[in-house]
Structure formats: C-alpha cells, structure tokens
XYZ file of C-alpha atoms in Angstrom:
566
model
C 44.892 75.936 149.759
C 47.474 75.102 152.204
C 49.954 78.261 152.203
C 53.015 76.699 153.779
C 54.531 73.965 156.204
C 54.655 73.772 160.029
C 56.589 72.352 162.872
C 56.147 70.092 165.130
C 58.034 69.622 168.347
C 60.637 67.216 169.469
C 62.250 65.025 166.870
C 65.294 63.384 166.083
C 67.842 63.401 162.838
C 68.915 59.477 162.999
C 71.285 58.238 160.537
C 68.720 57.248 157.559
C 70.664 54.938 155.434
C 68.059 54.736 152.579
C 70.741 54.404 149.612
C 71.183 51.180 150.663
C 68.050 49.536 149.374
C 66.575 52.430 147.379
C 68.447 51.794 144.116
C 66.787 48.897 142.873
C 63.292 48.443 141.468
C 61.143 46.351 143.406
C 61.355 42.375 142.332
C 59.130 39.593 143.223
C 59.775 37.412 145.834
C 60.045 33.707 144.858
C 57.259 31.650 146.256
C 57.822 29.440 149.001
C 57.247 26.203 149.667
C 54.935 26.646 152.364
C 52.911 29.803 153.180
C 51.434 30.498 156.625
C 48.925 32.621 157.248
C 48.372 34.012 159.993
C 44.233 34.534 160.762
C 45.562 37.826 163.210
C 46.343 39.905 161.082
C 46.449 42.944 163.708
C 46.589 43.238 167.828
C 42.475 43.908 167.468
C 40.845 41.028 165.929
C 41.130 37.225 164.794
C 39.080 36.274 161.618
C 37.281 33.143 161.846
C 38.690 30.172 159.484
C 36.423 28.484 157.195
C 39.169 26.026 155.579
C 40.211 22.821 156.699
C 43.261 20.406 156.156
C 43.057 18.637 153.035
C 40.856 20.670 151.334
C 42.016 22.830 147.714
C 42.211 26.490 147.731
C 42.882 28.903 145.022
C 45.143 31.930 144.882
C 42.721 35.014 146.631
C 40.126 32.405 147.767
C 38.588 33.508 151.049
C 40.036 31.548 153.880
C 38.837 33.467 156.920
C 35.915 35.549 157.235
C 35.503 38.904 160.033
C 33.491 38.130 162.728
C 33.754 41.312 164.715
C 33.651 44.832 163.580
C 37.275 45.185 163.135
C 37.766 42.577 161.310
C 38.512 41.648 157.578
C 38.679 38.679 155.555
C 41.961 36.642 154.594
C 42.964 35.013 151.433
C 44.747 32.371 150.330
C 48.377 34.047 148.777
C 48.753 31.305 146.393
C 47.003 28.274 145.064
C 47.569 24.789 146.756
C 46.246 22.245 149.526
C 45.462 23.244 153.215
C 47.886 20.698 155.185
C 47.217 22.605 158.425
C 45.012 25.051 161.171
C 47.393 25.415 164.112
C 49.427 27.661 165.895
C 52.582 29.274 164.823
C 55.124 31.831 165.953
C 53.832 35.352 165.048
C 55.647 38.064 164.472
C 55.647 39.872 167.461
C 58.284 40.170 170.248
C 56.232 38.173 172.696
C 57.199 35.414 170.652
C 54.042 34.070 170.862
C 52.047 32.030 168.873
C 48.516 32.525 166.658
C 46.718 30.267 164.740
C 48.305 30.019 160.870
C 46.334 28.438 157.717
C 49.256 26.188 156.743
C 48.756 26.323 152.573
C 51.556 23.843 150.618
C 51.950 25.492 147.015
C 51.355 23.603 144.325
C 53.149 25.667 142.050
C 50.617 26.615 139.598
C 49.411 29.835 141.352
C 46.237 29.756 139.841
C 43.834 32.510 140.647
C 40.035 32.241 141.558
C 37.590 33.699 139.136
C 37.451 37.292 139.993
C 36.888 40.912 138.941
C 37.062 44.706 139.664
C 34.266 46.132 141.465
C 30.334 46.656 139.884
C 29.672 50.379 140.116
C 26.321 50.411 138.875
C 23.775 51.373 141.341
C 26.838 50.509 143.967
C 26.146 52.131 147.245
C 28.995 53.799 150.079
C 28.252 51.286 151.905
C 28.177 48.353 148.595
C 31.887 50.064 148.093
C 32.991 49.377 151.955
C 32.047 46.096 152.128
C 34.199 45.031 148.995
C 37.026 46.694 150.705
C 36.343 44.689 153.710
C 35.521 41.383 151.792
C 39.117 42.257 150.083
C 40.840 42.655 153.073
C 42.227 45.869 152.859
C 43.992 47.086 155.602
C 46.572 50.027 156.112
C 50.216 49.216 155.239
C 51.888 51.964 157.081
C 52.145 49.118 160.079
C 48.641 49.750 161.969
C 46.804 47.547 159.583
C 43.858 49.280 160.918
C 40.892 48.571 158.350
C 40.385 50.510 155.633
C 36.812 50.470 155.860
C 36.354 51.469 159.231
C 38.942 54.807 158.642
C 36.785 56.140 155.712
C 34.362 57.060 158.180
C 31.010 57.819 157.656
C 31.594 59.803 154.052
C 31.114 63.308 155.834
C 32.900 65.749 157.871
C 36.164 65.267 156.040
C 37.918 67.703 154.109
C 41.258 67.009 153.503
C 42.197 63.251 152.275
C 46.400 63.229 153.384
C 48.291 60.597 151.513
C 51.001 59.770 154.215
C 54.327 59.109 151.977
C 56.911 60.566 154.134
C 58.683 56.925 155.228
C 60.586 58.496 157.861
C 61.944 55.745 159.627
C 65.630 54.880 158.939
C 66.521 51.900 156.477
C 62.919 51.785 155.326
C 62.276 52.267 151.634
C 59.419 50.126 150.741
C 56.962 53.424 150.010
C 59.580 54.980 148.232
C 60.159 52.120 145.676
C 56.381 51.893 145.213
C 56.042 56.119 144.565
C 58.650 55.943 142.346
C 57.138 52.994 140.063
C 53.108 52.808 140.419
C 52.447 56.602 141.252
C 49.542 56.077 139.155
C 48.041 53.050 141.238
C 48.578 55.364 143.934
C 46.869 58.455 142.792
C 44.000 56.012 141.673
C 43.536 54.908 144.959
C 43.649 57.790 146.443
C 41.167 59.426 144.491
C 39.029 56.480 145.553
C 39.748 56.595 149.132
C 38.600 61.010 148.300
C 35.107 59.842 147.399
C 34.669 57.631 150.483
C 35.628 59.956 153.036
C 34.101 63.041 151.036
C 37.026 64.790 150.969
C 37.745 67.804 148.946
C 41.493 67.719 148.165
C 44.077 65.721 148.737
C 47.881 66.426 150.300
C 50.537 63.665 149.627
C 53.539 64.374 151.587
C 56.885 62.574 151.513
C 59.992 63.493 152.880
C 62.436 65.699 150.908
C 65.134 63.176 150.721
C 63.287 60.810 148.353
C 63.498 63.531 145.283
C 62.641 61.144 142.757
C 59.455 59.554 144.224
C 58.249 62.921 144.651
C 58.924 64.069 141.231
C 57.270 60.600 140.071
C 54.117 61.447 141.809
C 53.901 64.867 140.674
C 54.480 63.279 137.079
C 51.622 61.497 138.248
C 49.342 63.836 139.190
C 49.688 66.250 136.096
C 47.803 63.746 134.632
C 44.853 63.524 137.504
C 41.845 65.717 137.557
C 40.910 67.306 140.710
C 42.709 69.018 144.046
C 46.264 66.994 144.233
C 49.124 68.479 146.139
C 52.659 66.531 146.174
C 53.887 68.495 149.131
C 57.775 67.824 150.247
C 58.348 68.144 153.779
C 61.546 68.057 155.898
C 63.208 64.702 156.570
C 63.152 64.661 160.734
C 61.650 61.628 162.552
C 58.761 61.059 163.097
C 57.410 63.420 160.454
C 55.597 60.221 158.808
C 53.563 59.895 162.088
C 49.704 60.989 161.322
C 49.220 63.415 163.972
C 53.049 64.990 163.188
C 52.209 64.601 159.363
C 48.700 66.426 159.525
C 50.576 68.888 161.755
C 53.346 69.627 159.066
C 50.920 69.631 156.310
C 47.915 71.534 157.999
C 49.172 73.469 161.143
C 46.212 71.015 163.012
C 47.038 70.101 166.459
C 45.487 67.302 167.466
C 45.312 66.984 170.844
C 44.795 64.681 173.131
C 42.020 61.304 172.454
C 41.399 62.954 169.159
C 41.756 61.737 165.811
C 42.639 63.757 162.425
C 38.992 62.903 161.284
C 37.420 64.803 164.443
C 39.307 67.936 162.699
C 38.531 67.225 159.311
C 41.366 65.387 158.006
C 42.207 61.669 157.442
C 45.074 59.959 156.633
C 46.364 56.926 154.764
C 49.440 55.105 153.455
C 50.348 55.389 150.203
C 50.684 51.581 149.820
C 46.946 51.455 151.741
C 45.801 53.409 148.262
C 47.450 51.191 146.242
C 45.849 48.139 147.548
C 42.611 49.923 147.318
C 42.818 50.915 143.407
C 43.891 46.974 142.901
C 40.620 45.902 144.852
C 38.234 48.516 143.046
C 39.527 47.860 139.794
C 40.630 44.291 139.728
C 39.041 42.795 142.856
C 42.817 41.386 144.123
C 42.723 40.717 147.579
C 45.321 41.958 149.598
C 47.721 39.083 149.402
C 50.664 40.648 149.264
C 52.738 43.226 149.891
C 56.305 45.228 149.194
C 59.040 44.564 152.059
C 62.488 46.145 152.399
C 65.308 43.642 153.184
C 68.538 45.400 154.230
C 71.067 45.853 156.878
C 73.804 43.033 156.748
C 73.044 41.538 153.449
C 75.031 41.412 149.961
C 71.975 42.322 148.393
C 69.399 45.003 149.614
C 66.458 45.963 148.114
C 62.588 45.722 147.919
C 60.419 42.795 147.265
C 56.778 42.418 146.487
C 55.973 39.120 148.943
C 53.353 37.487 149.134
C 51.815 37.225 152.918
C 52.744 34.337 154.958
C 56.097 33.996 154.005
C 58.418 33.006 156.464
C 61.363 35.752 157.229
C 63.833 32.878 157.018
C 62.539 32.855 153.677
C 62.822 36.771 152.648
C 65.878 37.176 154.669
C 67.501 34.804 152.362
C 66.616 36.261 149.557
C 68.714 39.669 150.147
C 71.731 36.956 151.174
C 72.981 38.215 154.619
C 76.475 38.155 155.449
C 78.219 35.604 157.635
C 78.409 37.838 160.680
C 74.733 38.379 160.780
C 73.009 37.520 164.488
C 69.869 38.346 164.532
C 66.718 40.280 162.560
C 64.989 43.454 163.033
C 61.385 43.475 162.048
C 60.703 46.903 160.825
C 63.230 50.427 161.651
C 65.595 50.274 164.319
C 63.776 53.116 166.059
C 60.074 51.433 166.016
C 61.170 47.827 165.423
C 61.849 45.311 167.538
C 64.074 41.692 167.427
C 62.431 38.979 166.061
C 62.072 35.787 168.331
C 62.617 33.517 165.651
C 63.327 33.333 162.197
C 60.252 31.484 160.995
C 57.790 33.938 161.793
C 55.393 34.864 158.497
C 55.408 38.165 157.076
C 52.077 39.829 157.913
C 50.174 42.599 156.388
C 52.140 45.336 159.212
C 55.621 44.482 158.351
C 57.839 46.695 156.295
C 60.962 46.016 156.571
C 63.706 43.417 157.833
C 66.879 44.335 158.988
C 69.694 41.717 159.208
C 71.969 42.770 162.079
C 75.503 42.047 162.806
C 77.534 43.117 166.212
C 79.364 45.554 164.143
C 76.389 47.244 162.154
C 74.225 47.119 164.982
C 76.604 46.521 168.296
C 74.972 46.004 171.806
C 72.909 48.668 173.647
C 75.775 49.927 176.239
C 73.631 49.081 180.332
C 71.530 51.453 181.832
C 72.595 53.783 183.865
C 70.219 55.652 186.215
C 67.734 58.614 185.216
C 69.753 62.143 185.607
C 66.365 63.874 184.573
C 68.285 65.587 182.632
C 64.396 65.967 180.080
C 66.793 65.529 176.783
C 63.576 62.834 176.635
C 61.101 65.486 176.702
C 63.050 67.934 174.477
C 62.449 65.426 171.654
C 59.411 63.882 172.397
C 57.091 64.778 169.073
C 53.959 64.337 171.417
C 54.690 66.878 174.319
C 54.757 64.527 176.807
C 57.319 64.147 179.877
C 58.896 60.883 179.199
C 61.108 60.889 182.239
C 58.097 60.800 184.387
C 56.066 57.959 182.296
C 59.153 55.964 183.240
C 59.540 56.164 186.866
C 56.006 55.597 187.000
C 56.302 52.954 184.464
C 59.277 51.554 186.588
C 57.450 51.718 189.742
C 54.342 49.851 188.004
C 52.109 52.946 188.785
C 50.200 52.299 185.722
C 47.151 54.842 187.008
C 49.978 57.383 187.110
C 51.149 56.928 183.974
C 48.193 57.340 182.225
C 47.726 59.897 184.277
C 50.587 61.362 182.468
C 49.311 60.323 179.039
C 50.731 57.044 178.458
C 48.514 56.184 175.701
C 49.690 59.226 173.858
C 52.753 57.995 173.217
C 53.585 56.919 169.891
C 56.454 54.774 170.528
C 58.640 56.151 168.382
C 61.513 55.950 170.311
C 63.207 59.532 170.093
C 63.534 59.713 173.997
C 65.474 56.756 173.994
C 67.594 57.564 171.450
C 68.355 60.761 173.018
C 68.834 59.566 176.527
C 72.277 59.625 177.629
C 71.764 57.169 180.205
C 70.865 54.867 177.483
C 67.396 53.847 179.045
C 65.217 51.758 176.412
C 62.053 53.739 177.891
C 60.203 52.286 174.890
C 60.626 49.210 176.593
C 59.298 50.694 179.472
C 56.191 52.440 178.153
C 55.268 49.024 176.337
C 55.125 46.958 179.812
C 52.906 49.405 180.942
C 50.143 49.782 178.130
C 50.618 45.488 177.896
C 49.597 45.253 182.113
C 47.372 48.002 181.457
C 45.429 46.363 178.426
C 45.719 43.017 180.448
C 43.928 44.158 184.112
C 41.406 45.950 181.570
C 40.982 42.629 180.147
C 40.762 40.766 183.212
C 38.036 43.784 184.492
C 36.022 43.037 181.499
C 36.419 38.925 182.096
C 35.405 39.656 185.821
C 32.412 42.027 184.661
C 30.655 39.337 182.624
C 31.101 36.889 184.970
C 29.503 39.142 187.763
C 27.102 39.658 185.038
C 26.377 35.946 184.304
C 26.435 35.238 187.630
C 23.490 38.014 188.214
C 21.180 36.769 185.503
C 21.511 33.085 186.317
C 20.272 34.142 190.420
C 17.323 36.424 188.513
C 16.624 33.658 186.428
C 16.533 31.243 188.969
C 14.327 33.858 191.211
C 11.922 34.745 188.315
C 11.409 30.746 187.755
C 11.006 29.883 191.316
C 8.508 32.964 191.120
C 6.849 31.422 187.907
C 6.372 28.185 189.736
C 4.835 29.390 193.009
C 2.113 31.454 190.838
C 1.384 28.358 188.713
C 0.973 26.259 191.981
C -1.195 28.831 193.370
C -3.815 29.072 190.191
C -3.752 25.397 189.944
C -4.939 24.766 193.967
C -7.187 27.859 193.539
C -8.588 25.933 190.652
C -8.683 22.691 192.615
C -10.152 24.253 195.586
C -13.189 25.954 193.158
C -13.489 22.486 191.542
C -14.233 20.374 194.581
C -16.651 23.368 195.792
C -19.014 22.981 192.486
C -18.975 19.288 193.344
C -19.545 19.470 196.403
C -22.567 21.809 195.739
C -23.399 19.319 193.060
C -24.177 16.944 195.712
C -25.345 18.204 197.849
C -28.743 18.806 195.778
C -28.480 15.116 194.403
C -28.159 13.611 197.998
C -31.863 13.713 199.381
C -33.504 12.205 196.650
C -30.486 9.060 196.732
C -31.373 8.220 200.631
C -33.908 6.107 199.914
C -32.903 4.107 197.381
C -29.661 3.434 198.821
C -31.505 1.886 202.330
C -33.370 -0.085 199.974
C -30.489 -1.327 198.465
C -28.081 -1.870 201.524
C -31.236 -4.223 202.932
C -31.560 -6.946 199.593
C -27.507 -6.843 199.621
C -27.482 -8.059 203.490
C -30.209 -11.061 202.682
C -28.151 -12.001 199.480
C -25.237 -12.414 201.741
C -27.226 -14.152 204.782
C -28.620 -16.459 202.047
C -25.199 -17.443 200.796
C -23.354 -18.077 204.425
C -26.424 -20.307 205.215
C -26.039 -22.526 202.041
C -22.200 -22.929 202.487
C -23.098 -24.363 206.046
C -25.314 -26.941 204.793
C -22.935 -28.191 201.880
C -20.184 -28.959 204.730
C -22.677 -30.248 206.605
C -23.446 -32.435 203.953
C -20.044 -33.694 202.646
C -18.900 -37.756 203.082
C -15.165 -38.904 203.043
C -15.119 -41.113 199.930
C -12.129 -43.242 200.508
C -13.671 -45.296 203.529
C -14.231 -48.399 201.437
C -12.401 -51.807 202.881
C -11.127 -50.305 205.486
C -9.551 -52.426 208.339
C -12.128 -52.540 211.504
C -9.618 -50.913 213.618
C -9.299 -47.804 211.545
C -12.947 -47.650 210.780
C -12.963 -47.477 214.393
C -11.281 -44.670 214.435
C -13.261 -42.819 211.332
C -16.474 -43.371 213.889
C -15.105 -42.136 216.409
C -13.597 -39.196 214.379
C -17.126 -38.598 213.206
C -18.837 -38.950 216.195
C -16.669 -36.467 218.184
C -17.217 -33.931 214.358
C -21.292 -34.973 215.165
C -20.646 -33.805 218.848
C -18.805 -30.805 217.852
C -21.539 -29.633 215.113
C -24.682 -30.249 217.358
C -26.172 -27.483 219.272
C -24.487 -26.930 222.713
C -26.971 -27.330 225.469
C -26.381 -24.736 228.200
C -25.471 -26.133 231.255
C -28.774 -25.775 233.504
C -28.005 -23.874 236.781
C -28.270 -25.370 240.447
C -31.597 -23.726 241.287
C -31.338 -21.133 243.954
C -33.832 -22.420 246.112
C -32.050 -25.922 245.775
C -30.738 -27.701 249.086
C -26.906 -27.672 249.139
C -25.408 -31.334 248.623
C -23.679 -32.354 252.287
C-alpha cells in the first residue's frame, strides 16, 4: 500500500487552459474522403505493405504486417479501394515524407468479420501476439508497442495507469476517463495479468476532478488492488519516470526503466485500446484527438487514423486569424510543416495558432548561465551545459552530460530568460547523434561484407587448389598402374609385333610395284586420224617418255690405264 505522494524536482506551472475543450463529450469525427495511412507508425519501425492499388479492403483489414521486432500491424480505418502506395508528408517537423496506403472511402464502412479474443487454452504469449496482430500501441505519444512493454509476465509489481495529461491544452485522456472509465479499468486489469502485476495505481492530475471521481465510480465496481490516486497538477508530472516517482517514491536513474524496479506504466487510452482488442478484436484504427486553440469550436474527437489535419482542424472551425498548427502541447509539440499531414497513432492534440494567442518567440539572446534551466529540469540534468555543447556540436560531450536523459519537455526553455529554444538544441544533437550511429552501423556491415566476400573468395580459391591437387595425385597414380600394366604385357607382344611390321612392308612393296606397271602400261586413246605431222610429234613424245622410262646406263669410266687422247 502506497502511504503517500512524493516530489520530484524541477517543474514548471504553465498556463493549462483545459476548460477550453474539456466541456464537451467526445464526438466522432466525420469520415473523410480519403484516408492515408501512414505504414510508420513510430520513429522505430516501418511495417511491410501487403495491399496494392486497386485492390478492396475492409474496415480493420490488415494492410501492413511487422517485419521487425518492434513492429505491429496496420489496418485499414475504413472500408474502400486502395488508389495508392506512395509517399506522403508525415507528421513530423522534418517535414518529411513516409510511405501512406492511400484508401478512397466508399462510404459504407463495412467491417471485416471479426471477434474478441479465444481464451481457451490461450497462452501469454497466444495473448501478445493478438495485441500485436491488433496493433496496439501506446497513446500517450511514444506509440511504443504494447506487447513488447508487458515484458516477460514477471518481475512486475505495480501496473501504473498514467492519467495525469499534464501538458497544457490537452484533454483527450480526460474526456475518455470521464466517459469509458470502465473500458479503461478493463484494460487495465488486462494489461495486470500480462505484466504479473499485483495492484494497480491510476494517477491523474488534481485539476481534472471529475475524471477522477468517474474512475473511482469505476473502480467500486472492479475486483482486485485499484487505487485512483490524485496527484498535483505541475508539468511534467504525466512523464513515466516523474509519474512512478510521485506515485512510488522510485527513482529511476539513469538507462533504467520503471520495469527494472518493478513498476510499468501505460496510458490510459493504451488500456482502452487493449480491452477493445481482447474483447472485440477492433484494431486500433482510431483514436480520440483534442482540437483547440484558435477555433470557434473546441473539443475532442474520436478520428479515425489517417485523417488529414486539414481535415480535423476544420472540424473545430478555426478563426480567421489562425497561421499555423501545433501538433500536440505547446511545451512538447512542435509546428506542423503542412496541413495535410495524417493523424497518426502518437498525436493528441492540434492546436490552431494565431499571432495573438500564440505571438512570436522574442530572439535569443546569449546564455547568462544564470541555471534557472537546471532549477526546473524534472531530470537533474544541467541544461545550460547540454547546450553549449549542443551548440558547439560536441555531441560526445553531451552525452557525456546525459543527453539522452532528457525528456524534452521543454521546462528549461520555458524558464530561460534569454529565451533560448534549447529543446531545439538538444533535438539536433540526439538527430546527428542517431545519424553518425547510423552511418557507423552502414559502414560496419559493409566492412563486414566486404570481409566475408575476401574469405569467401580465399576459402574457394583454397577449395580449388585442393581439388586440383587430388585430381593430379589421382592422375599421376593412374598412369603409374598403367604403366606397370605394361610393362608385364610388353615381352610377350615383341614378337608378334616384328612379325607383323615384316607382312605390312611386303603388302606395301607389292602395291608400289603394281602401280608402276599399270602406268607403264597405259595408251593415249584419242590418237586415231591424226594428221602425220602431229603423229609426228606423239612419236616423238613417246619416244623421248620410252627414253625417259628405260634404265639409265652408267656412263663407263675412261680406264685408268687408258692413253690420254692428244
């Protein structure tokens, strides 16, 4: 039993304007036209997209599957035709762009056959998967997946149901603890038997009375260890580590996590979305939104995901004077680079700003380090510092300095009186950071490619020579049992062969000897009526071929003893 609440340090009391869009219940948001859907649905992980242009899809149909372990699947919002795969502006202040399923609504929003989870002989793991197959990821703006934070169903003890909303203008949680506290406790309870937790701690912020009071309602009708604890409204008590501080008097320090203590954490819309997957098997597909600031009408809508801002914005009806749009609180949030954008599963809120509501950030002026920054930092860090360094692009300083411990939440620059937007800052830094690690890792498997393709060309050239070796050795043994062979057979073959060689010599003598006496034998044939003068010439012809084919008669020598002619 937790006896009481703690502090944490630093923190800010910003002007929280909740009334604004707080009073009215949550209403649907009318269905576009066009719904894109973006396949990233957080900074980790893409899901792979098994649709294709033309083809039908049906409201919660799978339209992207996980291919890493991050990842979840995505679903189509409504039913309708695929008319594109291609990249679109996401929400993010890059202004960048990710690949979007492009759906065109048909109108009909009919759902695909589907139904609540099968608990008989269901496993953990059975119970994780659906989860993941639902795409259930956590709504407090992380979209981490809920799968992956339940952990490994031991070594939790306290499940904390983060309802505390504590950034300004935000009042999407509230609306939904005020009207489905029973959805919530459901899922919760759910989310308690995954992580093996023994009680659960729901804490929200003490200015939302009535959502509080609704979920104590709530749990008066819930079996087990529930606690609807109200804690005090200072940003950025709905931050995990600052919320399991406040609710458990845990520090968690440095590259830790609430689980390595024993406690986990989750949004109160993450339970919903849970309890709707469990019990109905609805994908998440949508999600509740504030829309406020500059508009006639503020309030809360339940949107389904891929709807462009343009869209929602309208919807609340901004004022003429309106500029520009805040995705999420003006202490976390950031301008949106275009109005088209879709709504992912991380946004909760949209802020229409006008130069009067929201006027211009007065310049910078330099640091005084004056450490107002570190007075109301709620991680104990020394924000002055992570800016120089930040400034100075001394990254290995500033993590150094704990960089990556920063939550962003922007107290130090809303404290600084030289009106520095260190957020700004500290986001350049963990962006070049995250890219040279990227570039490390794309340079390590290239070294790494690079190293198997020489050992596989070595180990092949090896292969090769060894091959070429057995075959010559098994040549070389070859031509020696031949040669032995032989050698045995070649005395008894002498011989015959002389034998042989002698009959093959007289054939051939035989043969020369007959074509001489067939030339000698041959007569011209066309010597009949011949003129006298040219068988004058024939004779003499053959007389000269008579001379030339009779046996030459060696010229007989002068005797030596012969007298010499005077």
């Amino acid at each position: 039993m937790i006896a009481g609440l703690f502090k944490f340090n630093g923190g800010v009391k910003p002007d929280t304007h909740k009334n604004e869009s707080a009073q009215t219940p949550i209403r649907t948001a009318p269905m576009p036209a066009r719904l894109f859907v973006p396949l990233r649905q957080s900074a980790r992980t893409t899901a792979r997209c098994i649709v294709q242009p033309g083809q039908k899809v049906l409201k919660g149909e799978r339209i992207g599957v996980p291919d890493e372990f991050l990842g979840t699947a995505i679903h189509a919002p409504t039913s309708g035709t695929v008319i594109g795969v291609e990249l679109h502006t996401m929400a993010h202040a890059s202004g960048l762009g990710t690949r979007c399923v492009i759906i065109e609504a048909d109108g009909e929003d009919r759902w695909i056959d589907h139904h609540g989870f099968d608990k008989v002989d269901a496993t953990r793991e059975d119970k994780l998967a659906w989860l993941r197959d639902c795409g259930v990821v956590g709504l407090g703006g992380a979209t981490f997946p809920s799968h992956i934070k339940a952990g490994r169903g031991t070594g939790i003890d306290t499940l904390v149901l983060n309802g505390a909303e504590c950034e300004p203008w935000i009042t999407c949680d509230d609306r939904l603890m005020r009207e489905q506290p029973a959805d919530i406790l459901a899922g919760a309870l759910i989310l308690q038997e995954l992580v093996g937790a023994t009680r659960i701690v729901v804490g929200i912020e003490d200015n939302k009375p009535e959502a509080i009071e609704a979920m104590r309602a709530a749990v008066k009708d819930t079996d087990g260890d529930i606690t609807v604890t109200a804690i005090p409204s200072i940003y950025p008590a709905g931050g995990e580590k600052q919320l399991i501080r406040v609710l458990t008097g845990i520090e968690i320090p440095h590259g830790k996590l609430g689980a390595d203590f024993g406690v986990q954490c989750f949004n109160v819309g993450t339970a919903r979305a849970v309890y709707r997957a469990m019990a109905f098997g609805e994908p998440l597909i949508s999600r509740v939104v504030t829309l406020t600031g500059n508009v006639e009408q503020p309030g809360n809508v339940d949107a389904l995901i891929g709807t462009p801002v343009t869209d929602l914005i309208a919807q609340a009806r901004p004022k003429a004077d309106t500029n520009r749009t805040l995705l999420g609180g003006p202490m976390m949030g950031f301008e949106l680079p275009a109005q088209d954008v879709p709504l992912g599963k991380g946004i909760n809120c949209l802020i229409a700003c006008s130069p009067s509501l929201f006027p211009p950030p007065p310049p910078e002026m330099n640091c005084i380090r004056c450490g107002a920054c570190a007075r109301a930092c709620p991680a104990d860090l020394q924000p002055f510092e992570l800016y120089w360094f930040s400034r100075a692009k001394n990254f290995g300083k500033a993590q150094e300095y704990h960089l990556f411990d920063c939550i962003e939440c922007g107290c130090c620059a809303y404290v600084c009186p030289s009106h520095i937007r260190l957020v700004d800052y500290y986001r350049f830094s963990k962006s070049e950071i995250w890219a040279r690690e990227r570039e490390k890792a794309a340079a390590d498997a290239a070294r790494d490619r690079f190293e198997f393709r020489n050992e596989r060309q070595e180990r092949e050239k090896r292969e090769k020579a060894e091959r070429l070796a057995a075959k010559a050795a098994a040549t070389k043994a070859k031509l020696a049992e031949e040669a032995k062979a032989k050698e045995g057979e070649s005395g008894a073959d002498t011989g015959a062969k002389a034998g042989e060689d002698d009959a093959k010599a007289a054939l051939i003598k035989a043969a020369l000897e007959r074509a001489k006496q067939q030339k000698a034998q041959v007569q011209a044939k066309n010597t009949d009526n011949l003129p006298p003068g040219v068988e004058a010439q024939i004779a003499e012809a053959e007389a000269r071929r008579q001379a030339e084919l009779a046996p030459e008669v060696p010229a007989q020598d002068t005797p030596p003893d012969a007298p010499e002619k005077q």
